[in-house]
CSV table of C-alpha atoms in Angstrom, one decimal:
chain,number,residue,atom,x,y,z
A,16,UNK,CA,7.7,17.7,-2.9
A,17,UNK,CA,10.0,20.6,-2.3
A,18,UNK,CA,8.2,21.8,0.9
A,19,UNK,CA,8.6,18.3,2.0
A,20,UNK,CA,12.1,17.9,2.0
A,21,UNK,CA,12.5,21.1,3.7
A,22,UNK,CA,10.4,19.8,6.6
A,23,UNK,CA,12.4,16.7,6.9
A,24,UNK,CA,16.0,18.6,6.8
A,25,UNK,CA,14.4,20.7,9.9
A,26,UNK,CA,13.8,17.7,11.8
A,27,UNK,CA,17.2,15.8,10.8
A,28,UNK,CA,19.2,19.2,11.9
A,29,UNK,CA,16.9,18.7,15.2
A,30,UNK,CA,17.3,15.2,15.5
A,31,UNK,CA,20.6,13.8,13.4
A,32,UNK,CA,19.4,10.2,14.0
A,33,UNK,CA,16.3,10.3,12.5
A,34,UNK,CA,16.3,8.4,9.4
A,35,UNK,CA,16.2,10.2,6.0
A,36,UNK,CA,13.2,9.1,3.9
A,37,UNK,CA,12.9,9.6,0.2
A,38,UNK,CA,9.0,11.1,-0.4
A,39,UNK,CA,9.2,7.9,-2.8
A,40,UNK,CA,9.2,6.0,-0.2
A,41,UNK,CA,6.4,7.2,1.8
A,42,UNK,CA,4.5,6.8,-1.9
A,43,UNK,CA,5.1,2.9,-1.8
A,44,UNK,CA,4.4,2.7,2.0
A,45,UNK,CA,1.0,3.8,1.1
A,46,UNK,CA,0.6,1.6,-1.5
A,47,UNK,CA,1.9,-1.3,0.6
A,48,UNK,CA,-0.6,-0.7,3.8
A,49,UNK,CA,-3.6,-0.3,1.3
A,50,UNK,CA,-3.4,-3.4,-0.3
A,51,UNK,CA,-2.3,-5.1,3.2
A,52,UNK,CA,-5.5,-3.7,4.4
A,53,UNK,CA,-7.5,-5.6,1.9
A,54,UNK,CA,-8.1,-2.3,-0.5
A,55,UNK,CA,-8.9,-3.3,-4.5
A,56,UNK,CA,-5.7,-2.8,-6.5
A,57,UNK,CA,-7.8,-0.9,-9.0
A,58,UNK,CA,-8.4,1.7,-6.2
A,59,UNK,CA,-4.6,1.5,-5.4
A,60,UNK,CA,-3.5,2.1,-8.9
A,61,UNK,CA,-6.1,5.4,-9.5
A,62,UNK,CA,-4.8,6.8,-6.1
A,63,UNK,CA,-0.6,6.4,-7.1
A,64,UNK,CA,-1.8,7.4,-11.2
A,65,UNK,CA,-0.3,4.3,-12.5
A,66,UNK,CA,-1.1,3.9,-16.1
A,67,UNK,CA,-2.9,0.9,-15.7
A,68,UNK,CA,-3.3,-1.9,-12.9
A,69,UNK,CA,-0.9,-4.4,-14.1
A,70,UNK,CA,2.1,-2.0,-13.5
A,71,UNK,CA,0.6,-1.5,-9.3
A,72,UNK,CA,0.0,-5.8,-9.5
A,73,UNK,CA,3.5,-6.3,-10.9
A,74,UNK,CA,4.9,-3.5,-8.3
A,75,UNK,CA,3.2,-4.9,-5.7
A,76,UNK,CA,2.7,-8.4,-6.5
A,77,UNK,CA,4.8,-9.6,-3.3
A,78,UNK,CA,2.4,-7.7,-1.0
A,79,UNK,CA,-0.4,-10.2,-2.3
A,80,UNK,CA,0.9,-13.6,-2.0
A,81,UNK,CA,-2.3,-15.2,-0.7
A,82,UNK,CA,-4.4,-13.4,-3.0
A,83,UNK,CA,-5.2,-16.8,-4.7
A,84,UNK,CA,-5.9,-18.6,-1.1
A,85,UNK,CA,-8.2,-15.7,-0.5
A,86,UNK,CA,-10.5,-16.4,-3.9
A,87,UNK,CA,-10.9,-19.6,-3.2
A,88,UNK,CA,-12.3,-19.4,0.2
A,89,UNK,CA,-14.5,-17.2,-0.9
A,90,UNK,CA,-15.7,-19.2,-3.3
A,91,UNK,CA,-15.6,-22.3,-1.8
A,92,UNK,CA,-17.7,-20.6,1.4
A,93,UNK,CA,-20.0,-19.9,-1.6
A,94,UNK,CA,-20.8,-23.2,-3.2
A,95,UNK,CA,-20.6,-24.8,0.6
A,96,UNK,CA,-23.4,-22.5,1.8
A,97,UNK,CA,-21.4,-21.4,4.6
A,98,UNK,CA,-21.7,-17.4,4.9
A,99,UNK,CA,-19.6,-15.2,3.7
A,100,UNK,CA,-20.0,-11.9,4.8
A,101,UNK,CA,-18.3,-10.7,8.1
A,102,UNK,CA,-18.4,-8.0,10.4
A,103,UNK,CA,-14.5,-8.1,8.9
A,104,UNK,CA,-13.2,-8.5,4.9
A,105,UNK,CA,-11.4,-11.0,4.2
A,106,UNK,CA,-7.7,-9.3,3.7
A,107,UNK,CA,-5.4,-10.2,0.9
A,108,UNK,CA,-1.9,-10.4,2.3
């Protein structure tokens, strides 16, 4: 993590307005644009070492609002008959 700050104090001595951004930050970024991309928040939670995945779903909980919408689509495509399976997953934000 050191190296990294090291980079980004060369590029802010380069460029004074670019923004300084805690590595934390990049670390919840990452979390954010999996789970926006429709990635398993068990799959999140291994890849930030969480100790379980109700500390990533409480985290992140606000990055899944239409989790909930999503299930039930799915389900309801089920029991409908409609097909469910797309060229594209269904995403969870």
């Amino acid at each position: 993590m050191r190296h990294y700050y090291r980079i980004l104090d060369r590029i802010v001595k380069e460029h004074p307005d670019f923004p300084r951004i805690r590595f934390h930050d990049l670390r919840h970024t990452h979390a954010t644009l999996l789970l926006k991309a429709g990635i398993h928040p068990k799959i999140v939670q291994e890849r930030l070492g969480h100790s379980s995945i109700n500390v990533t779903l409480d985290t992140y909980s606000h990055v899944l609002p239409n989790l909930q919408e999503a299930v039930l689509k799915n389900i309801g495509d089920s029991i409908t008959g409609e097909s469910i399976s797309t060229k594209e997953p269904t995403l969870l934000y």
